[in-house]
Amino acid sequence: MEGAAVSLTTAPKGRIAVVRVDLRLNQEFDYFVPPSLASRVVEGARVRVPFGRRVLDGTVVALRPNGVASECVVLKPVYDVIGDTPVLSAPVLQLARWMSAYYLCPLDLCLRAAAPSVVRRRASMRKVKPRADPELDEAFAATLPSRPLPLTPAQAAALERVCAVARAKSPKPILLFGVTGSGKTEVYLQAIADVLRAGKGAIVLVPEISLTPQTVERFRARFALATPSHAPSSGARLETDADSAAATPPAEARKSETAHPLAVLHSGLSEGERFREWQRIRSGEARIVIGARSAVFAPVRDLGLLVVDEEHEATYKQEEMPRYHARDVAVMRGRLEGAAVVLGSATPSLESFHNARAGKYELCRLPERIDGRKLPRVRVVDMRVEILRQKGLSVFSQSLHDAILTRLERGEQIILYLNRRGYSASLLCRKCGYVAICPDCSVALAYHRADQILLCHFCGHRQPAPRLCPQPECRDPSIRFQGFGTEKLEEAVKTCFPQARVARMDSDTMTGRADYERTLLRFRMGRLDLLLGTQMIAKGLDFPRVTLVGIVYADLGLHLPDFRAGERTFQQITQVAGRAGRGDLEGEVIVQSFTPHHSAIQFGRRQDFVGFYEEETRFREQLDYPPFNHLTKIEFTSAQTSKAEFAAKKFREALERRIGSSVRLLGPSPAPIARLRGRHRFHLLLRDSRRKGRKEEIGEMLADWPRDGDVRVTVDVDPAQML
Ligand code: ADP
Ligand code: ZN
């Protein structure tokens, strides 16, 4: 290579690139930047470098001038730069460094998380053919540009605050606490327009499942004719009217579509599509990004606003390394780039509401639905009474049954929510007491009737469903499937209401994104009367003809050994209930429960977030749990239970020696799911404020921790789930 042959006398005083190669070494190496590449080797750029006898790709994480000319000689040169634009902007690089320190995760993995692999690999764009779905295309082909709506006073006040904050030097995050249907999205849209007018860009995060064509279309329509960022900014006003848009020939229309300032990032994109969207963002053509969790890293230039919709959603937490929470990363990115951050929810996480009360966030409220629409009436049905009345457990209480019938007769729509898939939760032999357990996990196998299998919902293990008790000494035919899931619910609906047009939405029936989108579309178009499903139907859907929501078994997640079980149940009831009565017709919600007096259910019934917050935080404060403190969960797993436990104990002792016994540790104790995928699990829980030193020490201990047979150690900072 030419660069390597630079002689001592001619060595230029170039720059040195600090590079992390794609080998998960978690080390940095210096390379000399040849003058020919000097303009392109910038922070965040992907480069090709010699490494031993190989040539590897890597990321430039820093640049420094070299004072000593001779340094260039001993260093190997950067061979090439991949792509024209750096993969990571300087602020996102800084964000990755913060993530690495905060989440105790090697920087290499954080860099990897911050840019999709296709963008890291590829230098240029090959032709990408957008995939088409005729049914969806037809439905959305005619969405005209939408104009900003005249705001309600509460919306106007919220918008005013967001815009003011966006102009501030170091903006405080805003928590937009607005009940379901209060017009939060309209506030986001107008805030984005304001940010665009100031020549800046925006990122909107929504949970993956809410990223429906309807949501995307709402954004696309609003910014359909906004001025591209390069053109002299005459504002994000709608400049072309609908007539001239309609008169555009199809080819032109398609061309203008690619120049649309909106980019969409979700898991359903092909690699080519994802690459194309990133290119559009990097080039500045796309100024607004809407996407799921990882869109928080989108390389939007001059970022002015970050919106995290449904900020309470657990799906913002990535459950693999780096175990980051996109909401918290968004808050940090906002701070680094001086961008406004808006966290929106009808049921804020207790952490965010606590931050708002403590003055760390600014609180804006939208306490009422648009047009004075009422929140739906919520009735709780005591299923214990119902069992006595019906002489056994049936899926529907009398009230829910009658309510469904009435809606069907009136031609209104119904949503039934049950957060468990499959037919039955478990298999029990009534003679010998045998329960079918996953061979690899300490959980019961669920029965899936369509496939006649027993399935583990944690690891995916499957086996044929038996007809007799599988215990050799028993073999009794009186095995029984207990509890019910969406598959059985669907069957019950079809039996009780044969006239209803029904669709089930869960991960068994919806195998791809297109299935999901098509089903929602059919529901929207009135081709379905009743939609039933798991959390897939709980998120952000807005169907004006839905007047009844049934929560079939509200206690399902309530008694899980996780301190957030109550909070999640409250959120689910409130969110699912929020799907009812969004049109002119009033909505009703029926909640079936075996523990109807539980606070999560009662506050859910009244849709009283603040009441729930007050009650729940009292208990959290006693335990010194979030939002009053931070948790770090350290997990030890092994194929042998004794090894996992021993390692956890040793770690605890070492930690206490190092930090002192003031360190507040719980455990080690077996995880609530004591065995998962064949590995025994032990948890050590650290409760502490965000004191930095301690973090660093734990990070160092983890990095130096000796590898002990098959024992694996993982750390989860601010864990979202405790199971
Ligand atoms: P949220 O995001 O809080 O659930 P949305 O923004 O989806 O609420 O608003 C609910 C409905 O009210 C939508 O159909 C939306 O178009 C409508 N809407 C929002 N703001 C206004 C407004 N200022 N005037 C009239 N309709 C509005
Ligand atoms: Zn399993």
PDB file of N, CA and C in Angstrom, residues 247-315:
ATOM      1  N   ALA A 247     -52.934  16.823 -10.903  1.00  0.00           N
ATOM      2  CA  ALA A 247     -52.680  16.908 -12.329  1.00  0.00           C
ATOM      3  C   ALA A 247     -51.278  16.401 -12.690  1.00  0.00           C
ATOM      4  N   THR A 248     -50.461  16.145 -11.682  1.00  0.00           N
ATOM      5  CA  THR A 248     -49.110  15.687 -11.967  1.00  0.00           C
ATOM      6  C   THR A 248     -49.130  14.297 -12.590  1.00  0.00           C
ATOM      7  N   PRO A 249     -48.350  14.083 -13.648  1.00  0.00           N
ATOM      8  CA  PRO A 249     -48.320  12.742 -14.218  1.00  0.00           C
ATOM      9  C   PRO A 249     -47.733  11.745 -13.216  1.00  0.00           C
ATOM     10  N   PRO A 250     -48.131  10.476 -13.343  1.00  0.00           N
ATOM     11  CA  PRO A 250     -47.747   9.496 -12.335  1.00  0.00           C
ATOM     12  C   PRO A 250     -46.238   9.425 -12.078  1.00  0.00           C
ATOM     13  N   ALA A 251     -45.432   9.475 -13.140  1.00  0.00           N
ATOM     14  CA  ALA A 251     -43.990   9.358 -12.954  1.00  0.00           C
ATOM     15  C   ALA A 251     -43.465  10.503 -12.094  1.00  0.00           C
ATOM     16  N   GLU A 252     -43.969  11.679 -12.389  1.00  0.00           N
ATOM     17  CA  GLU A 252     -43.567  12.853 -11.619  1.00  0.00           C
ATOM     18  C   GLU A 252     -43.975  12.705 -10.155  1.00  0.00           C
ATOM     19  N   ALA A 253     -45.193  12.182 -10.012  1.00  0.00           N
ATOM     20  CA  ALA A 253     -45.709  12.013  -8.654  1.00  0.00           C
ATOM     21  C   ALA A 253     -44.773  11.103  -7.878  1.00  0.00           C
ATOM     22  N   ARG A 254     -44.300  10.051  -8.547  1.00  0.00           N
ATOM     23  CA  ARG A 254     -43.432   9.120  -7.864  1.00  0.00           C
ATOM     24  C   ARG A 254     -42.112   9.790  -7.492  1.00  0.00           C
ATOM     25  N   LYS A 255     -41.665  10.625  -8.427  1.00  0.00           N
ATOM     26  CA  LYS A 255     -40.400  11.302  -8.183  1.00  0.00           C
ATOM     27  C   LYS A 255     -40.517  12.234  -6.958  1.00  0.00           C
ATOM     28  N   SER A 256     -41.648  12.939  -6.920  1.00  0.00           N
ATOM     29  CA  SER A 256     -41.789  13.865  -5.807  1.00  0.00           C
ATOM     30  C   SER A 256     -41.943  13.093  -4.500  1.00  0.00           C
ATOM     31  N   GLU A 257     -42.412  11.862  -4.636  1.00  0.00           N
ATOM     32  CA  GLU A 257     -42.574  11.060  -3.430  1.00  0.00           C
ATOM     33  C   GLU A 257     -41.208  10.768  -2.796  1.00  0.00           C
ATOM     34  N   THR A 258     -40.205  10.514  -3.658  1.00  0.00           N
ATOM     35  CA  THR A 258     -38.894  10.219  -3.092  1.00  0.00           C
ATOM     36  C   THR A 258     -38.279  11.472  -2.474  1.00  0.00           C
ATOM     37  N   ALA A 259     -38.755  12.630  -2.887  1.00  0.00           N
ATOM     38  CA  ALA A 259     -38.203  13.854  -2.319  1.00  0.00           C
ATOM     39  C   ALA A 259     -38.991  14.285  -1.088  1.00  0.00           C
ATOM     40  N   HIS A 260     -39.875  13.434  -0.643  1.00  0.00           N
ATOM     41  CA  HIS A 260     -40.671  13.742   0.539  1.00  0.00           C
ATOM     42  C   HIS A 260     -39.761  13.897   1.754  1.00  0.00           C
ATOM     43  N   PRO A 261     -40.039  14.879   2.597  1.00  0.00           N
ATOM     44  CA  PRO A 261     -39.124  15.095   3.725  1.00  0.00           C
ATOM     45  C   PRO A 261     -39.259  14.084   4.857  1.00  0.00           C
ATOM     46  N   LEU A 262     -40.138  13.088   4.693  1.00  0.00           N
ATOM     47  CA  LEU A 262     -40.337  12.115   5.762  1.00  0.00           C
ATOM     48  C   LEU A 262     -39.607  10.808   5.447  1.00  0.00           C
ATOM     49  N   ALA A 263     -38.879  10.280   6.406  1.00  0.00           N
ATOM     50  CA  ALA A 263     -38.296   8.948   6.274  1.00  0.00           C
ATOM     51  C   ALA A 263     -38.914   8.057   7.338  1.00  0.00           C
ATOM     52  N   VAL A 264     -39.131   6.789   6.984  1.00  0.00           N
ATOM     53  CA  VAL A 264     -39.767   5.864   7.910  1.00  0.00           C
ATOM     54  C   VAL A 264     -38.820   4.699   8.180  1.00  0.00           C
ATOM     55  N   LEU A 265     -38.608   4.384   9.437  1.00  0.00           N
ATOM     56  CA  LEU A 265     -37.710   3.279   9.796  1.00  0.00           C
ATOM     57  C   LEU A 265     -38.458   2.288  10.677  1.00  0.00           C
ATOM     58  N   HIS A 266     -38.620   1.071  10.190  1.00  0.00           N
ATOM     59  CA  HIS A 266     -39.203   0.034  11.050  1.00  0.00           C
ATOM     60  C   HIS A 266     -38.630  -1.317  10.674  1.00  0.00           C
ATOM     61  N   SER A 267     -38.956  -2.337  11.482  1.00  0.00           N
ATOM     62  CA  SER A 267     -38.296  -3.627  11.307  1.00  0.00           C
ATOM     63  C   SER A 267     -38.745  -4.342  10.034  1.00  0.00           C
ATOM     64  N   GLY A 268     -39.848  -3.889   9.426  1.00  0.00           N
ATOM     65  CA  GLY A 268     -40.333  -4.561   8.229  1.00  0.00           C
ATOM     66  C   GLY A 268     -39.601  -4.150   6.954  1.00  0.00           C
ATOM     67  N   LEU A 269     -38.663  -3.216   7.043  1.00  0.00           N
ATOM     68  CA  LEU A 269     -37.967  -2.772   5.827  1.00  0.00           C
ATOM     69  C   LEU A 269     -36.971  -3.829   5.373  1.00  0.00           C
ATOM     70  N   SER A 270     -36.817  -3.935   4.062  1.00  0.00           N
ATOM     71  CA  SER A 270     -35.744  -4.777   3.543  1.00  0.00           C
ATOM     72  C   SER A 270     -34.437  -4.021   3.759  1.00  0.00           C
ATOM     73  N   GLU A 271     -33.325  -4.707   3.600  1.00  0.00           N
ATOM     74  CA  GLU A 271     -32.035  -4.031   3.801  1.00  0.00           C
ATOM     75  C   GLU A 271     -31.879  -2.863   2.837  1.00  0.00           C
ATOM     76  N   GLY A 272     -32.334  -3.086   1.604  1.00  0.00           N
ATOM     77  CA  GLY A 272     -32.215  -2.038   0.598  1.00  0.00           C
ATOM     78  C   GLY A 272     -33.042  -0.812   0.966  1.00  0.00           C
ATOM     79  N   GLU A 273     -34.246  -1.088   1.429  1.00  0.00           N
ATOM     80  CA  GLU A 273     -35.131   0.023   1.820  1.00  0.00           C
ATOM     81  C   GLU A 273     -34.545   0.796   3.002  1.00  0.00           C
ATOM     82  N   ARG A 274     -34.000   0.039   3.927  1.00  0.00           N
ATOM     83  CA  ARG A 274     -33.421   0.678   5.104  1.00  0.00           C
ATOM     84  C   ARG A 274     -32.235   1.566   4.707  1.00  0.00           C
ATOM     85  N   PHE A 275     -31.427   1.018   3.795  1.00  0.00           N
ATOM     86  CA  PHE A 275     -30.267   1.782   3.325  1.00  0.00           C
ATOM     87  C   PHE A 275     -30.725   3.078   2.661  1.00  0.00           C
ATOM     88  N   ARG A 276     -31.769   2.938   1.842  1.00  0.00           N
ATOM     89  CA  ARG A 276     -32.271   4.101   1.113  1.00  0.00           C
ATOM     90  C   ARG A 276     -32.772   5.173   2.076  1.00  0.00           C
ATOM     91  N   GLU A 277     -33.505   4.749   3.097  1.00  0.00           N
ATOM     92  CA  GLU A 277     -34.016   5.726   4.060  1.00  0.00           C
ATOM     93  C   GLU A 277     -32.863   6.417   4.793  1.00  0.00           C
ATOM     94  N   TRP A 278     -31.847   5.655   5.145  1.00  0.00           N
ATOM     95  CA  TRP A 278     -30.695   6.266   5.823  1.00  0.00           C
ATOM     96  C   TRP A 278     -29.986   7.265   4.923  1.00  0.00           C
ATOM     97  N   GLN A 279     -29.849   6.892   3.647  1.00  0.00           N
ATOM     98  CA  GLN A 279     -29.213   7.819   2.718  1.00  0.00           C
ATOM     99  C   GLN A 279     -29.988   9.124   2.644  1.00  0.00           C
ATOM    100  N   ARG A 280     -31.307   8.992   2.581  1.00  0.00           N
ATOM    101  CA  ARG A 280     -32.137  10.187   2.472  1.00  0.00           C
ATOM    102  C   ARG A 280     -32.001  11.064   3.727  1.00  0.00           C
ATOM    103  N   ILE A 281     -31.829  10.426   4.869  1.00  0.00           N
ATOM    104  CA  ILE A 281     -31.667  11.197   6.104  1.00  0.00           C
ATOM    105  C   ILE A 281     -30.284  11.850   6.127  1.00  0.00           C
ATOM    106  N   ARG A 282     -29.267  11.045   5.779  1.00  0.00           N
ATOM    107  CA  ARG A 282     -27.901  11.572   5.836  1.00  0.00           C
ATOM    108  C   ARG A 282     -27.689  12.718   4.866  1.00  0.00           C
ATOM    109  N   SER A 283     -28.345  12.594   3.693  1.00  0.00           N
ATOM    110  CA  SER A 283     -28.130  13.626   2.680  1.00  0.00           C
ATOM    111  C   SER A 283     -28.890  14.910   3.022  1.00  0.00           C
ATOM    112  N   GLY A 284     -29.803  14.826   3.969  1.00  0.00           N
ATOM    113  CA  GLY A 284     -30.572  16.005   4.321  1.00  0.00           C
ATOM    114  C   GLY A 284     -31.871  16.106   3.546  1.00  0.00           C
ATOM    115  N   GLU A 285     -32.106  15.163   2.633  1.00  0.00           N
ATOM    116  CA  GLU A 285     -33.373  15.184   1.887  1.00  0.00           C
ATOM    117  C   GLU A 285     -34.537  14.927   2.839  1.00  0.00           C
ATOM    118  N   ALA A 286     -34.401  13.930   3.692  1.00  0.00           N
ATOM    119  CA  ALA A 286     -35.439  13.662   4.684  1.00  0.00           C
ATOM    120  C   ALA A 286     -35.097  14.448   5.940  1.00  0.00           C
ATOM    121  N   ARG A 287     -36.054  15.255   6.381  1.00  0.00           N
ATOM    122  CA  ARG A 287     -35.821  16.100   7.558  1.00  0.00           C
ATOM    123  C   ARG A 287     -36.581  15.606   8.779  1.00  0.00           C
ATOM    124  N   ILE A 288     -37.553  14.711   8.515  1.00  0.00           N
ATOM    125  CA  ILE A 288     -38.357  14.172   9.612  1.00  0.00           C
ATOM    126  C   ILE A 288     -38.217  12.659   9.558  1.00  0.00           C
ATOM    127  N   VAL A 289     -37.942  12.051  10.678  1.00  0.00           N
ATOM    128  CA  VAL A 289     -37.855  10.599  10.727  1.00  0.00           C
ATOM    129  C   VAL A 289     -38.908  10.099  11.687  1.00  0.00           C
ATOM    130  N   ILE A 290     -39.688   9.129  11.227  1.00  0.00           N
ATOM    131  CA  ILE A 290     -40.593   8.459  12.157  1.00  0.00           C
ATOM    132  C   ILE A 290     -40.164   7.005  12.203  1.00  0.00           C
ATOM    133  N   GLY A 291     -40.019   6.472  13.386  1.00  0.00           N
ATOM    134  CA  GLY A 291     -39.521   5.114  13.460  1.00  0.00           C
ATOM    135  C   GLY A 291     -39.622   4.533  14.848  1.00  0.00           C
ATOM    136  N   ALA A 292     -39.274   3.251  14.925  1.00  0.00           N
ATOM    137  CA  ALA A 292     -39.301   2.540  16.192  1.00  0.00           C
ATOM    138  C   ALA A 292     -37.985   2.789  16.934  1.00  0.00           C
ATOM    139  N   ARG A 293     -37.813   2.050  18.011  1.00  0.00           N
ATOM    140  CA  ARG A 293     -36.704   2.253  18.956  1.00  0.00           C
ATOM    141  C   ARG A 293     -35.386   2.786  18.382  1.00  0.00           C
ATOM    142  N   SER A 294     -34.824   2.074  17.395  1.00  0.00           N
ATOM    143  CA  SER A 294     -33.467   2.427  16.977  1.00  0.00           C
ATOM    144  C   SER A 294     -33.422   3.696  16.131  1.00  0.00           C
ATOM    145  N   ALA A 295     -34.597   4.227  15.765  1.00  0.00           N
ATOM    146  CA  ALA A 295     -34.607   5.488  15.009  1.00  0.00           C
ATOM    147  C   ALA A 295     -34.087   6.640  15.859  1.00  0.00           C
ATOM    148  N   VAL A 296     -33.919   6.397  17.154  1.00  0.00           N
ATOM    149  CA  VAL A 296     -33.361   7.447  18.019  1.00  0.00           C
ATOM    150  C   VAL A 296     -31.940   7.811  17.580  1.00  0.00           C
ATOM    151  N   PHE A 297     -31.308   6.920  16.819  1.00  0.00           N
ATOM    152  CA  PHE A 297     -29.949   7.187  16.337  1.00  0.00           C
ATOM    153  C   PHE A 297     -29.914   7.759  14.920  1.00  0.00           C
ATOM    154  N   ALA A 298     -31.074   7.996  14.337  1.00  0.00           N
ATOM    155  CA  ALA A 298     -31.108   8.435  12.936  1.00  0.00           C
ATOM    156  C   ALA A 298     -30.246   9.687  12.754  1.00  0.00           C
ATOM    157  N   PRO A 299     -29.439   9.705  11.682  1.00  0.00           N
ATOM    158  CA  PRO A 299     -28.455  10.779  11.540  1.00  0.00           C
ATOM    159  C   PRO A 299     -29.060  12.075  10.994  1.00  0.00           C
ATOM    160  N   VAL A 300     -30.121  12.538  11.636  1.00  0.00           N
ATOM    161  CA  VAL A 300     -30.753  13.788  11.225  1.00  0.00           C
ATOM    162  C   VAL A 300     -29.804  14.943  11.551  1.00  0.00           C
ATOM    163  N   ARG A 301     -29.609  15.788  10.560  1.00  0.00           N
ATOM    164  CA  ARG A 301     -28.727  16.937  10.799  1.00  0.00           C
ATOM    165  C   ARG A 301     -29.494  18.065  11.468  1.00  0.00           C
ATOM    166  N   ASP A 302     -28.826  18.858  12.227  1.00  0.00           N
ATOM    167  CA  ASP A 302     -29.446  19.995  12.920  1.00  0.00           C
ATOM    168  C   ASP A 302     -30.751  19.582  13.576  1.00  0.00           C
ATOM    169  N   LEU A 303     -30.637  18.637  14.439  1.00  0.00           N
ATOM    170  CA  LEU A 303     -31.830  18.102  15.090  1.00  0.00           C
ATOM    171  C   LEU A 303     -32.449  19.175  15.998  1.00  0.00           C
ATOM    172  N   GLY A 304     -33.751  19.402  15.796  1.00  0.00           N
ATOM    173  CA  GLY A 304     -34.416  20.412  16.613  1.00  0.00           C
ATOM    174  C   GLY A 304     -35.391  19.818  17.608  1.00  0.00           C
ATOM    175  N   LEU A 305     -35.910  18.612  17.291  1.00  0.00           N
ATOM    176  CA  LEU A 305     -36.974  18.045  18.127  1.00  0.00           C
ATOM    177  C   LEU A 305     -36.940  16.520  18.098  1.00  0.00           C
ATOM    178  N   LEU A 306     -37.100  15.939  19.277  1.00  0.00           N
ATOM    179  CA  LEU A 306     -37.259  14.486  19.407  1.00  0.00           C
ATOM    180  C   LEU A 306     -38.574  14.230  20.123  1.00  0.00           C
ATOM    181  N   VAL A 307     -39.449  13.457  19.499  1.00  0.00           N
ATOM    182  CA  VAL A 307     -40.712  13.104  20.143  1.00  0.00           C
ATOM    183  C   VAL A 307     -40.661  11.625  20.489  1.00  0.00           C
ATOM    184  N   VAL A 308     -41.025  11.279  21.710  1.00  0.00           N
ATOM    185  CA  VAL A 308     -41.169   9.866  22.068  1.00  0.00           C
ATOM    186  C   VAL A 308     -42.631   9.657  22.428  1.00  0.00           C
ATOM    187  N   ASP A 309     -43.377   9.084  21.474  1.00  0.00           N
ATOM    188  CA  ASP A 309     -44.799   8.880  21.718  1.00  0.00           C
ATOM    189  C   ASP A 309     -44.978   7.594  22.521  1.00  0.00           C
ATOM    190  N   GLU A 310     -45.984   7.553  23.373  1.00  0.00           N
ATOM    191  CA  GLU A 310     -46.213   6.397  24.255  1.00  0.00           C
ATOM    192  C   GLU A 310     -44.931   6.075  25.011  1.00  0.00           C
ATOM    193  N   GLU A 311     -44.409   7.107  25.666  1.00  0.00           N
ATOM    194  CA  GLU A 311     -43.082   6.979  26.269  1.00  0.00           C
ATOM    195  C   GLU A 311     -43.009   5.882  27.332  1.00  0.00           C
ATOM    196  N   HIS A 312     -44.166   5.444  27.837  1.00  0.00           N
ATOM    197  CA  HIS A 312     -44.174   4.442  28.909  1.00  0.00           C
ATOM    198  C   HIS A 312     -43.950   3.022  28.390  1.00  0.00           C
ATOM    199  N   GLU A 313     -43.953   2.857  27.066  1.00  0.00           N
ATOM    200  CA  GLU A 313     -43.922   1.517  26.496  1.00  0.00           C
ATOM    201  C   GLU A 313     -42.624   0.759  26.791  1.00  0.00           C
ATOM    202  N   ALA A 314     -42.786  -0.470  27.255  1.00  0.00           N
ATOM    203  CA  ALA A 314     -41.605  -1.274  27.584  1.00  0.00           C
ATOM    204  C   ALA A 314     -40.811  -1.659  26.330  1.00  0.00           C
ATOM    205  N   THR A 315     -41.439  -1.563  25.169  1.00  0.00           N
ATOM    206  CA  THR A 315     -40.716  -1.953  23.953  1.00  0.00           C
ATOM    207  C   THR A 315     -39.614  -0.961  23.589  1.00  0.00           C
TER     208      THR A 315
END
